[in-house]
PDB file of C-alpha atoms and ligand atoms in Angstrom:
ATOM      1  CA  MET A   1     -12.485  21.141  38.220  1.00  0.00           C
ATOM      2  CA  SER A   2     -13.481  20.220  41.753  1.00  0.00           C
ATOM      3  CA  GLU A   3     -11.131  21.256  44.051  1.00  0.00           C
ATOM      4  CA  SER A   4     -12.272  19.850  47.110  1.00  0.00           C
ATOM      5  CA  ALA A   5     -11.940  16.112  46.519  1.00  0.00           C
ATOM      6  CA  HIS A   6      -8.076  15.962  46.482  1.00  0.00           C
ATOM      7  CA  SER A   7      -5.086  17.469  48.358  1.00  0.00           C
ATOM      8  CA  PRO A   8      -3.402  20.443  46.777  1.00  0.00           C
ATOM      9  CA  THR A   9      -1.717  19.903  43.540  1.00  0.00           C
ATOM     10  CA  PRO A  10       1.488  17.961  43.903  1.00  0.00           C
ATOM     11  CA  ARG A  11       4.670  19.142  43.198  1.00  0.00           C
ATOM     12  CA  PRO A  12       6.132  18.509  39.634  1.00  0.00           C
ATOM     13  CA  ARG A  13       7.147  14.867  39.828  1.00  0.00           C
ATOM     14  CA  LYS A  14      10.612  14.591  38.192  1.00  0.00           C
ATOM     15  CA  ARG A  15      10.403  10.642  37.494  1.00  0.00           C
ATOM     16  CA  PHE A  16       7.595  11.412  35.172  1.00  0.00           C
ATOM     17  CA  GLY A  17       9.369  14.192  33.294  1.00  0.00           C
ATOM     18  CA  GLN A  18       6.600  16.627  34.702  1.00  0.00           C
ATOM     19  CA  HIS A  19       7.319  20.081  32.819  1.00  0.00           C
ATOM     20  CA  PHE A  20       4.423  21.781  32.551  1.00  0.00           C
ATOM     21  CA  LEU A  21       3.558  24.427  29.655  1.00  0.00           C
ATOM     22  CA  VAL A  22       3.103  27.883  31.220  1.00  0.00           C
ATOM     23  CA  ARG A  23       2.649  29.837  28.106  1.00  0.00           C
ATOM     24  CA  PRO A  24      -0.578  30.352  26.262  1.00  0.00           C
ATOM     25  CA  ASP A  25       0.779  31.311  23.302  1.00  0.00           C
ATOM     26  CA  ILE A  26       2.598  28.381  22.863  1.00  0.00           C
ATOM     27  CA  VAL A  27      -0.457  26.420  23.595  1.00  0.00           C
ATOM     28  CA  GLN A  28      -2.283  28.404  20.806  1.00  0.00           C
ATOM     29  CA  ARG A  29       0.409  27.892  18.285  1.00  0.00           C
ATOM     30  CA  ILE A  30       0.102  23.676  19.117  1.00  0.00           C
ATOM     31  CA  LEU A  31      -3.618  23.901  18.686  1.00  0.00           C
ATOM     32  CA  ALA A  32      -3.103  25.636  15.567  1.00  0.00           C
ATOM     33  CA  LEU A  33      -0.672  23.043  14.048  1.00  0.00           C
ATOM     34  CA  ALA A  34      -3.122  20.347  15.172  1.00  0.00           C
ATOM     35  CA  ASP A  35      -5.435  21.821  12.667  1.00  0.00           C
ATOM     36  CA  LEU A  36      -8.519  20.052  14.478  1.00  0.00           C
ATOM     37  CA  ARG A  37     -11.877  19.736  12.869  1.00  0.00           C
ATOM     38  CA  GLU A  38     -15.015  18.924  15.383  1.00  0.00           C
ATOM     39  CA  VAL A  39     -15.193  15.520  14.062  1.00  0.00           C
ATOM     40  CA  ASN A  40     -11.627  14.213  14.762  1.00  0.00           C
ATOM     41  CA  THR A  41     -10.747  12.176  17.417  1.00  0.00           C
ATOM     42  CA  VAL A  42      -7.582  13.185  19.826  1.00  0.00           C
ATOM     43  CA  LEU A  43      -5.124  11.547  21.564  1.00  0.00           C
ATOM     44  CA  GLU A  44      -3.363  13.614  24.234  1.00  0.00           C
ATOM     45  CA  ILE A  45      -0.348  11.422  25.963  1.00  0.00           C
ATOM     46  CA  GLY A  46       0.547  13.135  29.112  1.00  0.00           C
ATOM     47  CA  PRO A  47      -2.073  15.737  29.603  1.00  0.00           C
ATOM     48  CA  GLY A  48      -0.590  16.636  32.869  1.00  0.00           C
ATOM     49  CA  ARG A  49      -2.454  19.564  34.371  1.00  0.00           C
ATOM     50  CA  GLY A  50      -4.244  20.200  31.422  1.00  0.00           C
ATOM     51  CA  ALA A  51      -2.583  23.179  29.596  1.00  0.00           C
ATOM     52  CA  LEU A  52      -3.607  21.920  26.579  1.00  0.00           C
ATOM     53  CA  THR A  53      -6.379  19.690  27.334  1.00  0.00           C
ATOM     54  CA  ARG A  54      -9.392  21.920  27.794  1.00  0.00           C
ATOM     55  CA  ASP A  55      -8.876  23.877  24.165  1.00  0.00           C
ATOM     56  CA  LEU A  56      -8.321  20.174  22.471  1.00  0.00           C
ATOM     57  CA  ARG A  57     -11.740  19.256  23.912  1.00  0.00           C
ATOM     58  CA  GLN A  58     -13.631  22.216  22.249  1.00  0.00           C
ATOM     59  CA  ARG A  59     -12.265  21.559  19.168  1.00  0.00           C
ATOM     60  CA  CYS A  60     -12.454  17.869  18.573  1.00  0.00           C
ATOM     61  CA  ALA A  61     -15.630  14.853  18.877  1.00  0.00           C
ATOM     62  CA  ARG A  62     -13.757  12.625  21.207  1.00  0.00           C
ATOM     63  CA  LEU A  63     -10.791  13.037  23.621  1.00  0.00           C
ATOM     64  CA  LEU A  64      -8.608  10.103  24.789  1.00  0.00           C
ATOM     65  CA  LEU A  65      -6.144  10.890  27.664  1.00  0.00           C
ATOM     66  CA  ILE A  66      -3.328   8.473  29.030  1.00  0.00           C
ATOM     67  CA  GLU A  67      -1.781   9.678  31.853  1.00  0.00           C
ATOM     68  CA  ILE A  68       0.691   7.999  34.223  1.00  0.00           C
ATOM     69  CA  ASP A  69       0.487  10.089  37.232  1.00  0.00           C
ATOM     70  CA  ARG A  70      -2.327   8.743  39.346  1.00  0.00           C
ATOM     71  CA  ASP A  71      -2.886  12.215  41.334  1.00  0.00           C
ATOM     72  CA  LEU A  72      -3.078  14.140  37.785  1.00  0.00           C
ATOM     73  CA  ALA A  73      -5.242  11.329  36.345  1.00  0.00           C
ATOM     74  CA  ALA A  74      -7.831  11.623  39.565  1.00  0.00           C
ATOM     75  CA  GLU A  75      -7.993  15.478  38.674  1.00  0.00           C
ATOM     76  CA  LEU A  76      -8.753  14.949  35.252  1.00  0.00           C
ATOM     77  CA  ARG A  77     -11.249  12.477  35.820  1.00  0.00           C
ATOM     78  CA  ASP A  78     -13.011  14.935  38.426  1.00  0.00           C
ATOM     79  CA  ARG A  79     -12.617  17.647  35.460  1.00  0.00           C
ATOM     80  CA  PHE A  80     -14.257  15.803  32.752  1.00  0.00           C
ATOM     81  CA  ALA A  81     -16.796  13.757  35.136  1.00  0.00           C
ATOM     82  CA  ASP A  82     -19.852  14.955  32.972  1.00  0.00           C
ATOM     83  CA  ASP A  83     -18.123  14.492  29.362  1.00  0.00           C
ATOM     84  CA  ALA A  84     -18.905  11.227  28.142  1.00  0.00           C
ATOM     85  CA  ALA A  85     -16.667  11.931  25.079  1.00  0.00           C
ATOM     86  CA  VAL A  86     -13.424  12.297  27.220  1.00  0.00           C
ATOM     87  CA  ARG A  87     -11.767   8.868  28.236  1.00  0.00           C
ATOM     88  CA  ILE A  88      -9.008   8.714  30.538  1.00  0.00           C
ATOM     89  CA  ILE A  89      -6.701   5.889  30.734  1.00  0.00           C
ATOM     90  CA  GLU A  90      -4.282   6.142  33.668  1.00  0.00           C
ATOM     91  CA  GLY A  91      -1.181   4.081  32.906  1.00  0.00           C
ATOM     92  CA  ASP A  92       2.014   4.011  31.019  1.00  0.00           C
ATOM     93  CA  VAL A  93       1.639   4.943  27.413  1.00  0.00           C
ATOM     94  CA  LEU A  94       4.450   2.682  26.546  1.00  0.00           C
ATOM     95  CA  LYS A  95       2.457  -0.421  28.393  1.00  0.00           C
ATOM     96  CA  ILE A  96      -1.048   0.416  26.701  1.00  0.00           C
ATOM     97  CA  ASP A  97      -2.114  -1.125  23.378  1.00  0.00           C
ATOM     98  CA  ILE A  98      -2.844   2.196  21.876  1.00  0.00           C
ATOM     99  CA  ALA A  99      -3.955   0.809  18.440  1.00  0.00           C
ATOM    100  CA  ALA A 100      -6.547  -1.314  20.634  1.00  0.00           C
ATOM    101  CA  GLU A 101      -7.889   1.882  22.382  1.00  0.00           C
ATOM    102  CA  LEU A 102      -8.314   3.578  19.259  1.00  0.00           C
ATOM    103  CA  ALA A 103      -9.807   0.651  17.218  1.00  0.00           C
ATOM    104  CA  GLY A 104     -12.890   1.735  15.519  1.00  0.00           C
ATOM    105  CA  GLU A 105     -12.284   5.530  15.584  1.00  0.00           C
ATOM    106  CA  SER A 106     -11.209   7.590  12.314  1.00  0.00           C
ATOM    107  CA  PRO A 107      -7.724   8.604  12.118  1.00  0.00           C
ATOM    108  CA  THR A 108      -6.604  10.149  15.216  1.00  0.00           C
ATOM    109  CA  THR A 109      -4.652  13.277  15.732  1.00  0.00           C
ATOM    110  CA  VAL A 110      -1.944  13.027  18.419  1.00  0.00           C
ATOM    111  CA  VAL A 111      -0.996  15.940  20.667  1.00  0.00           C
ATOM    112  CA  ALA A 112       1.587  15.732  23.475  1.00  0.00           C
ATOM    113  CA  ASN A 113       4.288  17.517  25.290  1.00  0.00           C
ATOM    114  CA  LEU A 114       6.056  14.453  25.956  1.00  0.00           C
ATOM    115  CA  PRO A 115       8.271  13.578  28.927  1.00  0.00           C
ATOM    116  CA  TYR A 116      11.540  13.752  27.272  1.00  0.00           C
ATOM    117  CA  ASN A 117      12.693  10.091  28.389  1.00  0.00           C
ATOM    118  CA  ILE A 118      10.057   8.159  26.603  1.00  0.00           C
ATOM    119  CA  SER A 119      10.242  10.368  23.585  1.00  0.00           C
ATOM    120  CA  THR A 120      11.920   8.004  21.479  1.00  0.00           C
ATOM    121  CA  PRO A 121      10.511   4.808  22.317  1.00  0.00           C
ATOM    122  CA  LEU A 122       6.770   6.202  22.105  1.00  0.00           C
ATOM    123  CA  LEU A 123       7.388   7.460  18.346  1.00  0.00           C
ATOM    124  CA  ALA A 124       8.969   4.055  17.505  1.00  0.00           C
ATOM    125  CA  ARG A 125       5.453   2.588  18.907  1.00  0.00           C
ATOM    126  CA  LEU A 126       3.241   5.126  17.112  1.00  0.00           C
ATOM    127  CA  LEU A 127       5.126   4.893  13.923  1.00  0.00           C
ATOM    128  CA  ARG A 128       4.445   0.897  14.130  1.00  0.00           C
ATOM    129  CA  THR A 129       0.722   1.882  13.034  1.00  0.00           C
ATOM    130  CA  PRO A 130       1.093   5.204  11.211  1.00  0.00           C
ATOM    131  CA  GLU A 131      -2.388   4.505   9.473  1.00  0.00           C
ATOM    132  CA  LEU A 132      -4.182   5.191  12.484  1.00  0.00           C
ATOM    133  CA  TYR A 133      -3.083   8.772  12.904  1.00  0.00           C
ATOM    134  CA  ARG A 134      -3.858  11.817  10.826  1.00  0.00           C
ATOM    135  CA  ARG A 135      -1.197  14.087  12.321  1.00  0.00           C
ATOM    136  CA  MET A 136       1.055  14.112  15.301  1.00  0.00           C
ATOM    137  CA  VAL A 137       1.855  17.453  16.733  1.00  0.00           C
ATOM    138  CA  LEU A 138       4.398  16.631  19.543  1.00  0.00           C
ATOM    139  CA  MET A 139       6.772  18.964  21.877  1.00  0.00           C
ATOM    140  CA  LEU A 140      10.238  17.070  21.967  1.00  0.00           C
ATOM    141  CA  GLN A 141      13.871  17.908  23.015  1.00  0.00           C
ATOM    142  CA  ARG A 142      15.051  19.906  20.183  1.00  0.00           C
ATOM    143  CA  GLU A 143      17.619  17.328  19.293  1.00  0.00           C
ATOM    144  CA  VAL A 144      15.247  14.495  19.201  1.00  0.00           C
ATOM    145  CA  ALA A 145      13.124  16.904  16.965  1.00  0.00           C
ATOM    146  CA  GLU A 146      15.792  17.476  14.569  1.00  0.00           C
ATOM    147  CA  ARG A 147      17.013  13.992  14.331  1.00  0.00           C
ATOM    148  CA  LEU A 148      13.582  13.262  13.219  1.00  0.00           C
ATOM    149  CA  CYS A 149      13.905  15.673  10.266  1.00  0.00           C
ATOM    150  CA  ALA A 150      17.178  15.237   9.708  1.00  0.00           C
ATOM    151  CA  ALA A 151      18.582  14.512   6.088  1.00  0.00           C
ATOM    152  CA  PRO A 152      21.055  11.725   5.106  1.00  0.00           C
ATOM    153  CA  GLY A 153      24.997  12.780   5.436  1.00  0.00           C
ATOM    154  CA  GLY A 154      24.888  14.805   8.809  1.00  0.00           C
ATOM    155  CA  LYS A 155      25.562  13.457  12.593  1.00  0.00           C
ATOM    156  CA  ASP A 156      21.712  13.928  13.618  1.00  0.00           C
ATOM    157  CA  TYR A 157      20.609  11.350  10.797  1.00  0.00           C
ATOM    158  CA  GLY A 158      19.860   8.004  12.235  1.00  0.00           C
ATOM    159  CA  ALA A 159      17.579   4.889  12.412  1.00  0.00           C
ATOM    160  CA  LEU A 160      14.827   6.990  14.043  1.00  0.00           C
ATOM    161  CA  SER A 161      15.125   9.569  11.146  1.00  0.00           C
ATOM    162  CA  VAL A 162      14.690   6.827   8.424  1.00  0.00           C
ATOM    163  CA  ALA A 163      11.747   5.170  10.426  1.00  0.00           C
ATOM    164  CA  VAL A 164       9.874   8.485  10.778  1.00  0.00           C
ATOM    165  CA  GLN A 165      10.746   9.613   7.057  1.00  0.00           C
ATOM    166  CA  LEU A 166       9.754   6.022   5.473  1.00  0.00           C
ATOM    167  CA  ALA A 167       5.776   6.632   7.048  1.00  0.00           C
ATOM    168  CA  ALA A 168       5.417  10.260   7.306  1.00  0.00           C
ATOM    169  CA  ARG A 169       6.441  13.811   6.329  1.00  0.00           C
ATOM    170  CA  ALA A 170       7.741  15.495   9.145  1.00  0.00           C
ATOM    171  CA  ARG A 171       8.793  18.873   9.846  1.00  0.00           C
ATOM    172  CA  VAL A 172      10.327  21.131  13.029  1.00  0.00           C
ATOM    173  CA  ALA A 173       7.568  23.932  13.342  1.00  0.00           C
ATOM    174  CA  PHE A 174       9.235  26.160  16.114  1.00  0.00           C
ATOM    175  CA  ARG A 175      11.741  26.284  19.235  1.00  0.00           C
ATOM    176  CA  VAL A 176      10.365  26.460  22.359  1.00  0.00           C
ATOM    177  CA  PRO A 177      12.923  27.992  25.295  1.00  0.00           C
ATOM    178  CA  PRO A 178      13.128  26.270  28.869  1.00  0.00           C
ATOM    179  CA  THR A 179      11.077  29.420  30.320  1.00  0.00           C
ATOM    180  CA  ALA A 180       8.024  28.313  28.400  1.00  0.00           C
ATOM    181  CA  PHE A 181       7.899  25.217  31.238  1.00  0.00           C
ATOM    182  CA  HIS A 182       7.527  24.836  35.066  1.00  0.00           C
ATOM    183  CA  PRO A 183       9.782  23.742  36.368  1.00  0.00           C
ATOM    184  CA  GLN A 184      12.306  24.726  33.428  1.00  0.00           C
ATOM    185  CA  PRO A 185      13.850  21.813  31.771  1.00  0.00           C
ATOM    186  CA  LYS A 186      17.688  21.997  30.916  1.00  0.00           C
ATOM    187  CA  VAL A 187      17.129  21.666  27.486  1.00  0.00           C
ATOM    188  CA  GLU A 188      15.520  23.332  24.765  1.00  0.00           C
ATOM    189  CA  SER A 189      12.386  22.163  23.079  1.00  0.00           C
ATOM    190  CA  ALA A 190      10.962  22.106  19.782  1.00  0.00           C
ATOM    191  CA  VAL A 191       7.494  21.427  18.318  1.00  0.00           C
ATOM    192  CA  VAL A 192       7.360  18.801  15.264  1.00  0.00           C
ATOM    193  CA  VAL A 193       4.535  18.088  13.212  1.00  0.00           C
ATOM    194  CA  ILE A 194       4.513  14.732  11.762  1.00  0.00           C
ATOM    195  CA  GLU A 195       1.745  13.525   9.025  1.00  0.00           C
ATOM    196  CA  PRO A 196       1.740  10.048   8.184  1.00  0.00           C
ATOM    197  CA  LEU A 197       1.664   9.322   4.630  1.00  0.00           C
ATOM    198  CA  GLU A 198      -1.986   8.484   2.842  1.00  0.00           C
ATOM    199  CA  HIS A 199      -0.646   5.705   1.146  1.00  0.00           C
ATOM    200  CA  GLN A 200       1.995   3.796   3.271  1.00  0.00           C
ATOM    201  CA  PRO A 201       4.799   2.284   1.208  1.00  0.00           C
ATOM    202  CA  LEU A 202       5.674  -0.449   3.641  1.00  0.00           C
ATOM    203  CA  ASP A 203       3.357  -2.905   5.551  1.00  0.00           C
ATOM    204  CA  ARG A 204       4.208  -3.514   9.081  1.00  0.00           C
ATOM    205  CA  ALA A 205       6.209  -6.348   8.666  1.00  0.00           C
ATOM    206  CA  GLU A 206       8.112  -4.634   6.218  1.00  0.00           C
ATOM    207  CA  ARG A 207       8.635  -1.428   8.435  1.00  0.00           C
ATOM    208  CA  ASP A 208       9.776  -3.716  11.154  1.00  0.00           C
ATOM    209  CA  ALA A 209      12.644  -5.577   8.757  1.00  0.00           C
ATOM    210  CA  VAL A 210      13.650  -2.052   7.580  1.00  0.00           C
ATOM    211  CA  ARG A 211      13.996  -1.062  11.280  1.00  0.00           C
ATOM    212  CA  GLY A 212      16.196  -4.078  12.216  1.00  0.00           C
ATOM    213  CA  VAL A 213      18.483  -3.378   9.347  1.00  0.00           C
ATOM    214  CA  THR A 214      18.701   0.168   9.810  1.00  0.00           C
ATOM    215  CA  ARG A 215      19.240  -0.160  13.588  1.00  0.00           C
ATOM    216  CA  ALA A 216      22.183  -3.008  12.663  1.00  0.00           C
ATOM    217  CA  LEU A 217      23.731  -0.455  10.150  1.00  0.00           C
ATOM    218  CA  PHE A 218      23.747   2.562  12.362  1.00  0.00           C
ATOM    219  CA  ASN A 219      25.477   0.892  15.348  1.00  0.00           C
ATOM    220  CA  HIS A 220      28.592   1.382  13.419  1.00  0.00           C
ATOM    221  CA  ARG A 221      27.696   4.235  11.686  1.00  0.00           C
ATOM    222  CA  ARG A 222      31.554   5.032  11.088  1.00  0.00           C
ATOM    223  CA  LYS A 223      32.126   1.916   9.494  1.00  0.00           C
ATOM    224  CA  GLN A 224      32.190   1.113   5.580  1.00  0.00           C
ATOM    225  CA  LEU A 225      29.088  -0.404   4.192  1.00  0.00           C
ATOM    226  CA  GLY A 226      30.924  -3.182   2.450  1.00  0.00           C
ATOM    227  CA  ASN A 227      32.323  -4.534   5.985  1.00  0.00           C
ATOM    228  CA  LEU A 228      28.907  -4.043   7.671  1.00  0.00           C
ATOM    229  CA  MET A 229      27.003  -5.800   4.754  1.00  0.00           C
ATOM    230  CA  ARG A 230      29.262  -9.126   4.516  1.00  0.00           C
ATOM    231  CA  GLN A 231      28.839  -9.309   8.449  1.00  0.00           C
ATOM    232  CA  LEU A 232      24.713  -9.352   7.700  1.00  0.00           C
ATOM    233  CA  SER A 233      25.062 -11.906   4.593  1.00  0.00           C
ATOM    234  CA  GLY A 234      27.369 -14.126   2.651  1.00  0.00           C
ATOM    235  CA  ARG A 235      25.953 -11.777  -0.140  1.00  0.00           C
ATOM    236  CA  GLY A 236      26.526  -8.645   0.974  1.00  0.00           C
ATOM    237  CA  GLY A 237      29.145  -7.363  -1.339  1.00  0.00           C
ATOM    238  CA  GLU A 238      27.139  -8.653  -4.412  1.00  0.00           C
ATOM    239  CA  ILE A 239      24.017  -6.961  -2.950  1.00  0.00           C
ATOM    240  CA  LEU A 240      25.688  -3.631  -2.865  1.00  0.00           C
ATOM    241  CA  ALA A 241      27.021  -4.074  -6.176  1.00  0.00           C
ATOM    242  CA  GLU A 242      23.618  -4.771  -7.505  1.00  0.00           C
ATOM    243  CA  LEU A 243      22.193  -1.853  -6.251  1.00  0.00           C
ATOM    244  CA  GLY A 244      25.076   0.363  -7.457  1.00  0.00           C
ATOM    245  CA  ILE A 245      26.087   1.551  -3.611  1.00  0.00           C
ATOM    246  CA  ASP A 246      29.665   1.954  -3.062  1.00  0.00           C
ATOM    247  CA  PRO A 247      31.029  -0.238  -0.520  1.00  0.00           C
ATOM    248  CA  ARG A 248      32.957   2.522   0.932  1.00  0.00           C
ATOM    249  CA  ARG A 249      29.954   4.420   1.807  1.00  0.00           C
ATOM    250  CA  ARG A 250      29.175   4.939   5.547  1.00  0.00           C
ATOM    251  CA  PRO A 251      25.304   3.957   6.756  1.00  0.00           C
ATOM    252  CA  GLU A 252      24.586   7.674   7.572  1.00  0.00           C
ATOM    253  CA  THR A 253      24.777   8.718   3.795  1.00  0.00           C
ATOM    254  CA  LEU A 254      21.961   6.216   3.006  1.00  0.00           C
ATOM    255  CA  THR A 255      18.617   7.571   1.974  1.00  0.00           C
ATOM    256  CA  PRO A 256      15.347   5.922   3.393  1.00  0.00           C
ATOM    257  CA  ASP A 257      14.765   4.506   0.248  1.00  0.00           C
ATOM    258  CA  ASP A 258      18.167   2.712   0.293  1.00  0.00           C
ATOM    259  CA  PHE A 259      17.581   1.005   3.532  1.00  0.00           C
ATOM    260  CA  VAL A 260      14.244  -0.384   2.210  1.00  0.00           C
ATOM    261  CA  ALA A 261      16.151  -1.713  -1.089  1.00  0.00           C
ATOM    262  CA  LEU A 262      18.983  -3.116   1.166  1.00  0.00           C
ATOM    263  CA  THR A 263      16.272  -4.841   3.267  1.00  0.00           C
ATOM    264  CA  ARG A 264      14.694  -6.366   0.529  1.00  0.00           C
ATOM    265  CA  ALA A 265      17.857  -7.433  -1.079  1.00  0.00           C
ATOM    266  CA  LEU A 266      19.039  -9.188   2.226  1.00  0.00           C
ATOM    267  CA  GLN A 267      15.226 -11.068   2.541  1.00  0.00           C
ATOM    268  CA  GLU A 268      15.870 -12.161  -0.846  1.00  0.00           C
ATOM    269  CA  ALA A 269      19.477 -13.446  -0.318  1.00  0.00           C
ATOM    270  CA  GLU A 270      18.212 -15.107   2.907  1.00  0.00           C
ATOM    271  CA  PRO A 271      14.645 -15.899   3.006  1.00  0.00           C
TER     272      PRO A 271
HETATM  273  N1  SAM B 301       0.835  18.048  29.057  1.00  0.00           N
HETATM  274  C1  SAM B 301       1.124  18.908  30.036  1.00  0.00           C
HETATM  275  C2  SAM B 301       1.502  20.233  29.538  1.00  0.00           C
HETATM  276  O1  SAM B 301       2.078  20.303  28.564  1.00  0.00           O
HETATM  277  O2  SAM B 301       1.773  21.239  30.832  1.00  0.00           O
HETATM  278  C3  SAM B 301       2.276  18.142  30.665  1.00  0.00           C
HETATM  279  C4  SAM B 301       3.649  17.643  30.120  1.00  0.00           C
HETATM  280  S1  SAM B 301       4.471  16.948  31.101  1.00  0.00           S
HETATM  281  C5  SAM B 301       6.097  17.448  29.915  1.00  0.00           C
HETATM  282  C6  SAM B 301       4.614  15.277  30.619  1.00  0.00           C
HETATM  283  C7  SAM B 301       3.240  14.740  31.096  1.00  0.00           C
HETATM  284  O3  SAM B 301       3.403  13.207  30.719  1.00  0.00           O
HETATM  285  C8  SAM B 301       3.445  14.635  32.714  1.00  0.00           C
HETATM  286  O4  SAM B 301       1.954  14.957  33.275  1.00  0.00           O
HETATM  287  C9  SAM B 301       3.714  13.377  33.112  1.00  0.00           C
HETATM  288  O5  SAM B 301       3.033  12.508  34.552  1.00  0.00           O
HETATM  289  C10 SAM B 301       2.877  12.425  31.879  1.00  0.00           C
HETATM  290  N2  SAM B 301       3.834  11.077  31.753  1.00  0.00           N
HETATM  291  C11 SAM B 301       5.147  10.865  31.778  1.00  0.00           C
HETATM  292  N3  SAM B 301       5.641   9.742  31.538  1.00  0.00           N
HETATM  293  C12 SAM B 301       4.393   9.036  31.109  1.00  0.00           C
HETATM  294  C13 SAM B 301       3.815   7.786  30.659  1.00  0.00           C
HETATM  295  N4  SAM B 301       5.051   6.660  30.294  1.00  0.00           N
HETATM  296  N5  SAM B 301       2.959   7.527  30.198  1.00  0.00           N
HETATM  297  C14 SAM B 301       1.905   8.257  30.033  1.00  0.00           C
HETATM  298  N6  SAM B 301       2.079   9.765  30.592  1.00  0.00           N
HETATM  299  C15 SAM B 301       3.313   9.926  31.518  1.00  0.00           C
END
């Protein structure tokens, strides 16, 4: 990186959730989980000061970086000025059409130490096109990581768990303490690995429909399904009976497949 072109590295910006990774051993564990081959395309979201970026570049064919911070994006442009395989997009990842940017690429590996305030909407977006991704290795707030992987029945299980588990296999790989970052966040973190299923069981329209029903039901997670389903459809009670689901159960006890079955039955009842 040329140090001359820019003023000294700015202080970490709170509004962009900047907590920079300062533990080389954790960088190496993340890279190992990404399991990169030299033919892969990698998308790094929020590369920041590049704790992961140089090592990622050495292990892939093409690297797409999306960074919102103007100064950090400029540093990255300097650093990779001579490398045609690295593309830097300066902007908000939630506003960028990632699918269009990745058009023509083979399934991409996503690696990110995410700003925690955008991790849930970003995950929802990435999961709208799971077929674009080979694997995602994401540093998340520990609670969010556990929610993704939660099984039915517990308090962690919710609409995000259902959306992830219908499209991918997800697991928490390891936890990361606040001391691994500068500045230290107030919360614990965890790295998750999300591997989209090779054969997606649902198409995009079905995923969207399931998400709508899942959210509607989880908005009232303590209520009984019988009442909730009758609010969604005049045939709500019958649908539960046909599917053999006890109307006294609560939404958080349903499996991801149950949500799909309910969505399909609701669509058939009111096309
Ligand atoms: N990857 C670096 C590391 O591990 O040290 C930085 C991680 S820091 C937690 C999050 C990074 O995401 C910062 O560089 C921040 O500027 C960037 N960022 C925050 N919000 C963003 C957004 N909406 N779109 C793109 N990048 C964003």
